[in-house]
Short mmCIF file of C-alpha atoms and ligand atoms in Angstrom, two decimals:
data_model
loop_
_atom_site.label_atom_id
_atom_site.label_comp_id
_atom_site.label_asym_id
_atom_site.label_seq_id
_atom_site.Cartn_x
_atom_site.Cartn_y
_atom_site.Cartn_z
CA UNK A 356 0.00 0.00 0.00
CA UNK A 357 2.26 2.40 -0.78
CA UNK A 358 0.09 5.02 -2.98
CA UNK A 359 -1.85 6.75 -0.82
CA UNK A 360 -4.85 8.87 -2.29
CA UNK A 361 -5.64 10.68 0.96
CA UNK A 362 -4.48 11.02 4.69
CA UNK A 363 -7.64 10.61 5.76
CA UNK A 364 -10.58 8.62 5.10
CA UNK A 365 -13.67 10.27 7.10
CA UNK A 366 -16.77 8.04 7.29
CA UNK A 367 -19.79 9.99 7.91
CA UNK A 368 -20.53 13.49 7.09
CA UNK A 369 -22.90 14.22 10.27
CA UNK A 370 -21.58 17.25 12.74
CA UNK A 371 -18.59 14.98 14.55
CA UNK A 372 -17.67 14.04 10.81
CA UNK A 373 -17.81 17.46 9.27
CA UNK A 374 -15.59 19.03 12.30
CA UNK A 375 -13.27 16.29 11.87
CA UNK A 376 -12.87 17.07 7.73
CA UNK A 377 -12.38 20.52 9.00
CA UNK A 378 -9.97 20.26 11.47
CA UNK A 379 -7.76 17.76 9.72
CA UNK A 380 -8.21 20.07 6.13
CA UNK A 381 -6.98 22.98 8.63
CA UNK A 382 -4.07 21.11 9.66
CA UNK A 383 -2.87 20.56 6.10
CA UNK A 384 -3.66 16.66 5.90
CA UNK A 385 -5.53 15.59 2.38
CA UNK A 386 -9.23 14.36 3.52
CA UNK A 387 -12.02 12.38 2.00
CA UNK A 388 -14.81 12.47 3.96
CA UNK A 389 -18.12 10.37 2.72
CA UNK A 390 -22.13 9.88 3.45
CA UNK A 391 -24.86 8.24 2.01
CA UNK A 392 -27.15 11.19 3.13
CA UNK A 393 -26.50 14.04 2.09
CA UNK A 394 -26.73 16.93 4.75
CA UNK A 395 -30.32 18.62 4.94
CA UNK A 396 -29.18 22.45 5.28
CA UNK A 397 -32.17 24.00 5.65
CA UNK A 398 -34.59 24.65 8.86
CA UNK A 399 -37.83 23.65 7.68
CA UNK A 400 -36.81 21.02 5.03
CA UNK A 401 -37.72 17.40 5.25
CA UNK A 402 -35.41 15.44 7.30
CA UNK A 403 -33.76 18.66 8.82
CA UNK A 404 -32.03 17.85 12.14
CA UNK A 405 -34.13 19.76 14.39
CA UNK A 406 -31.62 19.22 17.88
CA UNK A 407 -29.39 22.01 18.88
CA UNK A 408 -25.78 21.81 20.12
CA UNK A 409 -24.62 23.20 23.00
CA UNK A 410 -20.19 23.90 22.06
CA UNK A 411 -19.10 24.09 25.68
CA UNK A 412 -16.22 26.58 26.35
CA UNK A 413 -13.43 24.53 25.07
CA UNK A 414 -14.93 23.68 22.05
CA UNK A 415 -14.28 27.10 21.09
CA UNK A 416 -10.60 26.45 20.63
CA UNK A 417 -10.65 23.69 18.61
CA UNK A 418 -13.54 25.26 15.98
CA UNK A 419 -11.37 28.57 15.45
CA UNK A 420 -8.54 26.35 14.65
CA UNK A 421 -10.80 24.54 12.41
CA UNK A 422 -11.76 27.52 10.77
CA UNK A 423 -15.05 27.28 11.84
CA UNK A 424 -15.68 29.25 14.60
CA UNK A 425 -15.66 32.78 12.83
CA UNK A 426 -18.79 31.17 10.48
CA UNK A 427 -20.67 29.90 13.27
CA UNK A 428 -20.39 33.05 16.04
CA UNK A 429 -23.13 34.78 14.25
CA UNK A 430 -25.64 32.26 14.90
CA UNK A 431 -24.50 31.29 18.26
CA UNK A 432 -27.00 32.13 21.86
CA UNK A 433 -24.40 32.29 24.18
CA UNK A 434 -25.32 29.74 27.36
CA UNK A 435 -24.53 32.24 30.55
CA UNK A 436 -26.23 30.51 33.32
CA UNK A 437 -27.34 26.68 33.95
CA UNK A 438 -30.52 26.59 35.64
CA UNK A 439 -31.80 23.23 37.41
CA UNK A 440 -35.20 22.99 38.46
CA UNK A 441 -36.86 20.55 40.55
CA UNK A 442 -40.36 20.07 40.04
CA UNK A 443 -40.63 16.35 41.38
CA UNK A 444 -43.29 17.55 44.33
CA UNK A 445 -46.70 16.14 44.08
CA UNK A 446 -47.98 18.99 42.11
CA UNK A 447 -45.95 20.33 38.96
CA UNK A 448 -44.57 23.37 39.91
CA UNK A 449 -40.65 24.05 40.85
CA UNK A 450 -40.13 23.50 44.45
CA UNK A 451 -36.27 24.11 43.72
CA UNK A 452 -34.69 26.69 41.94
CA UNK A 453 -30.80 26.83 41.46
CA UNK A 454 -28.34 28.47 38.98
CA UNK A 455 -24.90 27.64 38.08
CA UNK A 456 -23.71 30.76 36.76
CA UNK A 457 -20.42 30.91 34.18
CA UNK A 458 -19.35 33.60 35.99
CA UNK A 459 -18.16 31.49 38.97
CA UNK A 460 -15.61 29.93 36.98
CA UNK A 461 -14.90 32.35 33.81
CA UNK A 462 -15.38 35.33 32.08
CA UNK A 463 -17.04 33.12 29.31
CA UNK A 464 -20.23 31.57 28.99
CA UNK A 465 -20.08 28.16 29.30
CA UNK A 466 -20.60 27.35 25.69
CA UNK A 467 -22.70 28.43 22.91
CA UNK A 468 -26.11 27.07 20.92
CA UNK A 469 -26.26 26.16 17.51
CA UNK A 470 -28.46 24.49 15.67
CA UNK A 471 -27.90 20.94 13.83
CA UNK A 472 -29.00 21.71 10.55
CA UNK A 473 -27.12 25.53 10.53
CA UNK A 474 -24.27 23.48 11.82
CA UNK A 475 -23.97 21.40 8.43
CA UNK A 476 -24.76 23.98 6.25
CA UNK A 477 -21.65 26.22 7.53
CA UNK A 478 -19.32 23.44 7.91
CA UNK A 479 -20.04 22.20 3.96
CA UNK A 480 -19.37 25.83 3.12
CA UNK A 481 -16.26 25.70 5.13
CA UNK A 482 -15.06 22.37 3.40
CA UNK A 483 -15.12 23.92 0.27
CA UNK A 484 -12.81 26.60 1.12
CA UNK A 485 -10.64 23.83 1.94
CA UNK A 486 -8.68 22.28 -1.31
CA UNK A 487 -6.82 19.37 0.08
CA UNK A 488 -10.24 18.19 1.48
CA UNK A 489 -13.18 16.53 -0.85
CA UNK A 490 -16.97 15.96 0.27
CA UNK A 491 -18.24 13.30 -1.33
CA UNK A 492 -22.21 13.67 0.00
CA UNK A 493 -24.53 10.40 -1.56
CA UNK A 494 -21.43 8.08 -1.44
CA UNK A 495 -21.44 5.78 1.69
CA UNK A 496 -18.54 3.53 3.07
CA UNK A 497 -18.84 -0.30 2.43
CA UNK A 498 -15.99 -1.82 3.17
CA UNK A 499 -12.53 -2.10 4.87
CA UNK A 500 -9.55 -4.15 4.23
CA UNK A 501 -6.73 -2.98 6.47
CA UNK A 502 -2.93 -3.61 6.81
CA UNK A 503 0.08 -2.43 9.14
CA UNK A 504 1.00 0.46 5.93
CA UNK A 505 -2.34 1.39 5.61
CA UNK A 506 -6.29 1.10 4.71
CA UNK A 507 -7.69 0.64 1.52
CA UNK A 508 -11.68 1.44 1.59
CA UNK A 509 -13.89 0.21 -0.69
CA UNK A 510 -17.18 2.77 -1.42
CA UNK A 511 -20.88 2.56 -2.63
CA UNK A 512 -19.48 4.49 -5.88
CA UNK A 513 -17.74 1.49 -6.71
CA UNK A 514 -14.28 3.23 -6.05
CA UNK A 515 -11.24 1.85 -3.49
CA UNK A 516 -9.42 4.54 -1.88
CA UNK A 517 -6.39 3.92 -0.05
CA UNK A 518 -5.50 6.08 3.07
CA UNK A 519 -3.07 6.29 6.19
CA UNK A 520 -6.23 6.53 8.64
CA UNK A 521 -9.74 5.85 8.59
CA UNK A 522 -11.80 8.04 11.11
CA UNK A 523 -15.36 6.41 11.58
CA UNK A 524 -17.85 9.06 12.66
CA UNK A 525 -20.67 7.09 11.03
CA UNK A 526 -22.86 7.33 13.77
CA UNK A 527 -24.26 4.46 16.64
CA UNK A 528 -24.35 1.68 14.33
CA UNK A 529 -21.17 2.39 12.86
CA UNK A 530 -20.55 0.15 9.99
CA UNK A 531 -16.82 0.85 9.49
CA UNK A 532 -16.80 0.01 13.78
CA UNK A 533 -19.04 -3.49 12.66
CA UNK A 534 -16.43 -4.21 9.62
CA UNK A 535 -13.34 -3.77 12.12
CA UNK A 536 -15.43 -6.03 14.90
CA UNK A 537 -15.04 -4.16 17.71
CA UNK A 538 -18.13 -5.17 20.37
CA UNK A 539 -20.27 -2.27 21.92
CA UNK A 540 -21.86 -2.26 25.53
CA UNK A 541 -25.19 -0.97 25.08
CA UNK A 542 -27.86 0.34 27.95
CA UNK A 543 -31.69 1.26 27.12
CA UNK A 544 -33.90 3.29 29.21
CA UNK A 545 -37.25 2.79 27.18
CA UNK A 546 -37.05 6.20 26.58
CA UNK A 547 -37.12 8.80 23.93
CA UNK A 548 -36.83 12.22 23.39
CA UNK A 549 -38.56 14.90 21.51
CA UNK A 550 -36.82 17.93 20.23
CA UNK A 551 -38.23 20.93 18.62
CA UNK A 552 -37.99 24.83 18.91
CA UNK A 553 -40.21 27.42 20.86
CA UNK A 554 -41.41 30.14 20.99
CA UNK A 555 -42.36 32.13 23.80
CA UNK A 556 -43.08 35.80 26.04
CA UNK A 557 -41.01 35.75 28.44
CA UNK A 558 -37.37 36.39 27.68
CA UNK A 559 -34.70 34.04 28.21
CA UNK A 560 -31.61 36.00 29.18
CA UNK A 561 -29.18 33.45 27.81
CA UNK A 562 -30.31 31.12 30.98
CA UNK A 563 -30.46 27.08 29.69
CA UNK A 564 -33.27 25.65 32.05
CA UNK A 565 -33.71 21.83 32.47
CA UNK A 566 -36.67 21.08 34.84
CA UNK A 567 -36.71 17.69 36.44
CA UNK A 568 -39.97 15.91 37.18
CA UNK A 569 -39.90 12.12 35.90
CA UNK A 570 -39.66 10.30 32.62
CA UNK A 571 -36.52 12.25 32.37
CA UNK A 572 -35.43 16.17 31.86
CA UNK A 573 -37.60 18.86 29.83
CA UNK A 574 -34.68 21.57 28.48
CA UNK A 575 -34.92 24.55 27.19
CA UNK A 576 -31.43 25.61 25.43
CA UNK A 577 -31.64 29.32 24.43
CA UNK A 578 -32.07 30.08 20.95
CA UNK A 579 -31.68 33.64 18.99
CA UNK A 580 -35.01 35.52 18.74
CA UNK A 581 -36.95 33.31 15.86
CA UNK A 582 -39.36 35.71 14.39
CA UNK A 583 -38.96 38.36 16.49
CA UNK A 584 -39.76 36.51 19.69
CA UNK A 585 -37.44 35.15 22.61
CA UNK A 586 -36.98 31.39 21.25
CA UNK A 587 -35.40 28.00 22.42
CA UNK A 588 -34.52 24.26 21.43
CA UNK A 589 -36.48 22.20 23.32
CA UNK A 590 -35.32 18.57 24.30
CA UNK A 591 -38.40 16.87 26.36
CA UNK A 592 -37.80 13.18 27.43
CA UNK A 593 -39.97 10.78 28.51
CA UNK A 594 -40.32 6.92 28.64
CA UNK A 595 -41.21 5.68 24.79
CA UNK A 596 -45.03 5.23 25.06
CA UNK A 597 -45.47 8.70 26.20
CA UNK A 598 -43.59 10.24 23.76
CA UNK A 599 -45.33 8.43 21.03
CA UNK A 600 -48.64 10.03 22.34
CA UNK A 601 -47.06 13.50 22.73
CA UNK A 602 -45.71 13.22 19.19
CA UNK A 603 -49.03 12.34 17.96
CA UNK A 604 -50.82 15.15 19.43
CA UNK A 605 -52.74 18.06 17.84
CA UNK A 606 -50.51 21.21 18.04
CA UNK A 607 -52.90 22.97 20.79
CA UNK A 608 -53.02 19.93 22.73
CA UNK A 609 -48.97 19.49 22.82
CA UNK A 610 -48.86 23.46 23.18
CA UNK A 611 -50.54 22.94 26.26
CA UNK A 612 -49.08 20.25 27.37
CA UNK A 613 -45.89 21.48 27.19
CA UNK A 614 -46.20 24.42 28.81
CA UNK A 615 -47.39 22.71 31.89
CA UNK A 616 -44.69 20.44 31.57
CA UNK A 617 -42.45 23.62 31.65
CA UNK A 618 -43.75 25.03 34.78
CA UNK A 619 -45.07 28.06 33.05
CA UNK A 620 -41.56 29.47 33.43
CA UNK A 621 -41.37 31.21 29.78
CA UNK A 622 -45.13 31.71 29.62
CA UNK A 623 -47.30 29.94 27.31
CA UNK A 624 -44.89 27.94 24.84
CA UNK A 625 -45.68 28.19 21.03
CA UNK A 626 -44.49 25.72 18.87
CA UNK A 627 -42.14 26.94 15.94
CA UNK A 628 -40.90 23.80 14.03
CA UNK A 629 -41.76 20.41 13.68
CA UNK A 630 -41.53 17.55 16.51
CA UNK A 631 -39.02 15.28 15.82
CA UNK A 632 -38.09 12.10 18.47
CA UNK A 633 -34.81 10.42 18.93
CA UNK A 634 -34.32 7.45 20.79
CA UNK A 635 -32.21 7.50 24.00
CA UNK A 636 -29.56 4.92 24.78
CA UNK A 637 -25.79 4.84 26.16
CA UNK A 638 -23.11 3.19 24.14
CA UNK A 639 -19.57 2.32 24.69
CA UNK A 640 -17.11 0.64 22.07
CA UNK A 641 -15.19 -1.69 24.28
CA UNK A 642 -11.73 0.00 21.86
CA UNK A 643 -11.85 2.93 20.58
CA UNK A 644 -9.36 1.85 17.51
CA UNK A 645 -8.73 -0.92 14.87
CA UNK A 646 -6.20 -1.50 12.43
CA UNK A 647 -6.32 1.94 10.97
CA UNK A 648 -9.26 3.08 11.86
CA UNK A 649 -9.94 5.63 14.69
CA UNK A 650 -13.82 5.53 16.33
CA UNK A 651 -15.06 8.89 17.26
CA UNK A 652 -18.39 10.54 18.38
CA UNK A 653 -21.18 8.43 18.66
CA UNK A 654 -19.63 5.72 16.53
CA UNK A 655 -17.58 4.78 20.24
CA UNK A 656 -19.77 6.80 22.51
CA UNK A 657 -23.47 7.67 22.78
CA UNK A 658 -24.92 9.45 26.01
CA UNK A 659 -28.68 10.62 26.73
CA UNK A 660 -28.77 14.78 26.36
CA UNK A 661 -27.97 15.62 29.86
CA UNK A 662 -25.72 18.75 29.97
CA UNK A 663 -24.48 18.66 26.73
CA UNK A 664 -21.75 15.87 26.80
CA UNK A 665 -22.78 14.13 23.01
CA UNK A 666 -20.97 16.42 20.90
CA UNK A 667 -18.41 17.79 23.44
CA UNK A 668 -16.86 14.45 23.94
CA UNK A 669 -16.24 13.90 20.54
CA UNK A 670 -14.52 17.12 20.10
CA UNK A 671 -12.27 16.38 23.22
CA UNK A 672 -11.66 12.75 20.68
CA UNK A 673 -10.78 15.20 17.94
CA UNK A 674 -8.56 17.14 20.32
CA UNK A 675 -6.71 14.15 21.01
CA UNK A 676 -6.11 12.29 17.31
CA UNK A 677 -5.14 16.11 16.25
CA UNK A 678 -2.54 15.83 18.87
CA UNK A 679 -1.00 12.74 17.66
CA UNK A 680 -1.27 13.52 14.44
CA UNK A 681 0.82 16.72 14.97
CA UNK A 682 3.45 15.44 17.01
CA UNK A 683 4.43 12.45 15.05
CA UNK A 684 3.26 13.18 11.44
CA UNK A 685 5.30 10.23 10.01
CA UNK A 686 3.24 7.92 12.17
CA UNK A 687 -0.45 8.85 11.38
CA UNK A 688 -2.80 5.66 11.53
CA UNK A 689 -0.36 3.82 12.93
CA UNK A 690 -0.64 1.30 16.10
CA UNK A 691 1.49 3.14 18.05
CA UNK A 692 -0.61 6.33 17.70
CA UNK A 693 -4.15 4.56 17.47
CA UNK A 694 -3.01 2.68 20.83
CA UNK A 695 -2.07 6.02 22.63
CA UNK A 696 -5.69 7.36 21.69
CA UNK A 697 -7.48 4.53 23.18
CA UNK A 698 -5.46 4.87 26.42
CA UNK A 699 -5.97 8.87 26.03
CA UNK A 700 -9.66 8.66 25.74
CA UNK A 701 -11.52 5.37 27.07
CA UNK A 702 -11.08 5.90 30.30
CA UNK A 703 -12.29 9.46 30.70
CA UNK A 704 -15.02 8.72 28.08
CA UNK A 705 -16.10 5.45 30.58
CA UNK A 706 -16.66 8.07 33.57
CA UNK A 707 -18.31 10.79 31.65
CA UNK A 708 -20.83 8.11 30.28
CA UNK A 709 -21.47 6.16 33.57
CA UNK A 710 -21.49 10.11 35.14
CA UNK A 711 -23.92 10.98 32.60
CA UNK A 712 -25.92 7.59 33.25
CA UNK A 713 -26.51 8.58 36.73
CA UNK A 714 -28.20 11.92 36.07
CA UNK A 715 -30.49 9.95 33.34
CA UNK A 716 -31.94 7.40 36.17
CA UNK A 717 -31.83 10.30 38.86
CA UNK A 718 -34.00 12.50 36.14
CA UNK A 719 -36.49 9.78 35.76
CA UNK A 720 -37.26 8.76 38.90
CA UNK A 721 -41.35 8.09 39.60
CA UNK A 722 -40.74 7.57 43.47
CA UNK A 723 -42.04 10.22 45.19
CA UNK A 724 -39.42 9.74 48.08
CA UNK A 725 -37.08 9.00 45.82
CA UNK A 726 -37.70 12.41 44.12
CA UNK A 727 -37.50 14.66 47.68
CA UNK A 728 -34.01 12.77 47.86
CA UNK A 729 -33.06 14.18 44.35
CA UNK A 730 -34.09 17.49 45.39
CA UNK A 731 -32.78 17.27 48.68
CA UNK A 732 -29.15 16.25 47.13
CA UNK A 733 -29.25 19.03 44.51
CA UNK A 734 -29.61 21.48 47.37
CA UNK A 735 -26.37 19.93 48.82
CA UNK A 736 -24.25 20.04 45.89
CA UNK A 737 -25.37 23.57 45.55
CA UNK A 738 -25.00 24.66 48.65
CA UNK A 739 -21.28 24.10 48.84
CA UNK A 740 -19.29 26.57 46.84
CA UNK A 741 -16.24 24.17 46.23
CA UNK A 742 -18.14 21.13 44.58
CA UNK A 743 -20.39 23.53 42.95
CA UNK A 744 -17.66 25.29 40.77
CA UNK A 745 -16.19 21.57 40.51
CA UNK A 746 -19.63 20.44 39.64
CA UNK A 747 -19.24 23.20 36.70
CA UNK A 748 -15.58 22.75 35.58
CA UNK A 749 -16.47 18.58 35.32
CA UNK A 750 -19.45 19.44 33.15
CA UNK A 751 -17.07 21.90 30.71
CA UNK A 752 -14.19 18.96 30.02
CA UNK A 753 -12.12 21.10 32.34
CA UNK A 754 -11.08 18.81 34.76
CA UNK A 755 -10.81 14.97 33.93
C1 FAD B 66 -32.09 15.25 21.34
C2 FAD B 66 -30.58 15.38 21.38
C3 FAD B 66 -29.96 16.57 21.76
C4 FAD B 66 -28.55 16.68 21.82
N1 FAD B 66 -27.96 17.84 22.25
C5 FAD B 66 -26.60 17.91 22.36
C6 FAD B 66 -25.95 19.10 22.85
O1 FAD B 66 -26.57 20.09 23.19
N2 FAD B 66 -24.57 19.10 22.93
C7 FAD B 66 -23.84 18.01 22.56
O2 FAD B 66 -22.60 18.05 22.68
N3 FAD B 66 -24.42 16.90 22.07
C8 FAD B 66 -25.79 16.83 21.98
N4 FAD B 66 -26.39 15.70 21.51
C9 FAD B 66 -25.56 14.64 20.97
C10 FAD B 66 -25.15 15.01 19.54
O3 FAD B 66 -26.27 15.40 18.80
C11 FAD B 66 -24.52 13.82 18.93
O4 FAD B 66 -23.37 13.50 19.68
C12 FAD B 66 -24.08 14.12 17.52
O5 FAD B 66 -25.09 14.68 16.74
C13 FAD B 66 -23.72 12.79 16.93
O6 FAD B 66 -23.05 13.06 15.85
P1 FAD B 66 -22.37 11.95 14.96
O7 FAD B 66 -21.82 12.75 13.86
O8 FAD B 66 -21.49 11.07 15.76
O9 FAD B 66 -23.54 10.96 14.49
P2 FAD B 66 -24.68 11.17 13.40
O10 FAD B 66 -25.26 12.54 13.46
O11 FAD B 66 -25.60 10.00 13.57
O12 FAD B 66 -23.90 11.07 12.03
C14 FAD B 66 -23.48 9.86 11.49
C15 FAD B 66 -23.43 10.02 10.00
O13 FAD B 66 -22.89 8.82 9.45
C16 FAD B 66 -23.54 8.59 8.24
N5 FAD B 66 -23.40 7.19 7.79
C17 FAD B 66 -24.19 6.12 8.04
N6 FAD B 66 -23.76 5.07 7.33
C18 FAD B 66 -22.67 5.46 6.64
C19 FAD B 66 -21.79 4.81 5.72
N7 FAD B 66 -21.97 3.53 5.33
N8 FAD B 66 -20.75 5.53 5.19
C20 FAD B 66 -20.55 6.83 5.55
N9 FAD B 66 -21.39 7.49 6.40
C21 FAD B 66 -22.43 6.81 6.94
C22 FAD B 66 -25.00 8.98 8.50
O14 FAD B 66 -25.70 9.25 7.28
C23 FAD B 66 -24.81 10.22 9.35
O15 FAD B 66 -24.82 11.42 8.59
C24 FAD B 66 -27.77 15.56 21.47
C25 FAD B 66 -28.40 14.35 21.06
C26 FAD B 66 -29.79 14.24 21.04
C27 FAD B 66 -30.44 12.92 20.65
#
């Protein structure tokens, strides 16, 4: 394998695969990065990805380098103040009100909010600034055939490519992870979530509010004024059945409903895109490498959307491989570098999922004792200065 037609082989051309194309295109490596799908850029178009991300802090770091971040700022609601709410009394009303304010910490916010489908549309635009990288949108990996040199992939255009390193950030059922074999531990809540934008009267002030009843968390991530109104992206989970019947509602009944759901907090809640529901599980690739091949994103880690870990993580895996890559060019895809990932990344990528685990059963509890003891604990985390700003700096990546 000694012809190499690209560094880089990127499988999957969803948010962790675009960053990736445009933070190894930055760093002056030759990138192919492929999808079957190709990316729905608009809002309101069919199959538009409706979620939000939340770039903590030190995601900012890695998108200016990536040429990304000076695209993206325009769009972005900055997140200035986390507020938890427990509303797990009898009745549904907060009986617990705290905020973790960014100001404890930093003199940032703690991240900014983006939408999914803006996302793709600005990092396409930014891949084609980029001549040593090629999108290759419609074209899907299909299979793998690796050596110690090198990788040669085969795609669904018929063509082999042979690189240095395969990155797979094709998603939860990764089929470059399947081809190299490598077993995932899977957990299921029998839940789902809903996501879908608001509107509503009373102004947000760059405050993220997740409300905690049972069934799981109701967020509302802040949003730039839609339409002239305050607006937010709203992730509401609940156990599967009941998501299916809120999905299926009339849009006055699930107006109503959520606004109940939300306390009342923002004032009546309008709905201002469609509903769309994603299913909630956690996933762990028991390696985060094979022969060649480098797992990132959800293709070695999925978490439910609890304080904005997904995406985060799979920057800090970015972070990492760009690392490697710079410091020993001459050995990119190799075992020695794929092995120093894996040792880099699993185990901090273990905690944050079983971490992230914890608040996912916590958040659903039915128990009505159960619930007081939620509350009760939140009050004691808060309550102490020290492990709140720790609290804050675990959530940002800051600290391991
Ligand atoms: C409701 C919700 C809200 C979230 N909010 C946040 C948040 O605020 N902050 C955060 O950090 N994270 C968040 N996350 C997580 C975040 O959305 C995910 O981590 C991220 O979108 C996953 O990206 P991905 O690129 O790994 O996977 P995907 O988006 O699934 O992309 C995988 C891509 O691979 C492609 N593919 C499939 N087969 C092939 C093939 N054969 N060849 C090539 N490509 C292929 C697919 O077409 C797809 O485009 C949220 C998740 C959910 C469900």
């Amino acid at each position: 394998m000694s012809e190499f037609a690209f560094d880089i082989l990127v499988s999957g051309g969803g948010v962790a695969g675009l960053t990736a194309a445009a933070v190894f295109g930055s760093a002056g490596l030759s990138v192919l990065c492929v999808d079957p799908d190709p990316p729905v850029t608009e809002r309101d178009a069919k199959g538009s990805d409706l979620r939000t991300t939340a770039f903590l802090q030190p995601a900012r770091q890695l998108l200016e380098f990536a040429g990304l971040w000076s695209k993206l700022a325009p769009h972005a609601a900055p997140l200035q103040i986390m507020r938890i709410v427990d509303a797990g009394g009898p009745e549904p009303e907060p009986r617990l009100t705290k905020d973790f304010d960014a100001g404890d910490i930093s003199d940032l916010p703690f991240g900014w909010n983006l939408p999914n489908w803006l996302l793709r549309r600005e990092m396409v635009a930014r891949l084609d600034e980029l001549p040593n990288v090629e999108f290759r949108p419609g074209t899907g990996f299909t299979s793998l055939f690796t050596r110690e040199a090198g990788a040669r992939v085969g795609l669904s255009d018929g063509s082999r490519i042979q690189v240095r390193l395969v990155i797979a950030a094709d998603g939860r059922n990764s089929p470059v992870r399947k081809a190299c074999e490598i077993p995932v531990k899977t957990t299921r809540y029998g839940q789902k979530a809903l996501a879908f934008a608001v509107t509503h009267p009373i102004p947000h002030n760059n405050v993220s509010t997740e409300i905690h009843r049972s069934g799981g968390p109701f967020t509302l991530v802040p949003l730039p004024d839609y339409q002239g109104l305050p607006s937010a992206a709203v992730v509401w989970m609940e156990r599967g059945p009941e998501v299916a019947r809120l999905a299926g509602l009339k849009t006055p009944a699930f107006e109503a409903a959520m606004s109940a759901r939300s306390c009342g907090l923002f004032g009546p809640l309008t709905l201002a895109s469609r509903r769309t529901v994603w299913p909630i599980i956690s996933q762990i690739a028991e390696r985060m490498y094979g022969e060649r091949v480098a797992l990132i994103a959800e293709a070695a880690h999925v978490v439910p959307p609890i304080g904005a870990q997904g995406l985060n993580m799979s920057l800090s895996d970015l972070r990492c491989l760009l690392d490697l890559a710079q410091s020993a060019p001459d050995r990119l895809g190799g075992k020695e570098m794929l092995e120093t990932y894996h040792r880099r990344r699993h185990s901090e990528v273990m905690a944050r999922v079983a971490g992230v685990d914890l608040l996912n059963r916590a958040s659903m509890i039915e128990s009505q004792p159960m619930r007081d003891l939620r509350a009760a604990g939140l009050g004691a985390i808060y309550s102490l200065a020290p492990v709140r700003k720790a609290m804050m700096q675990l959530g940002l990546g800051a600290r391991g």
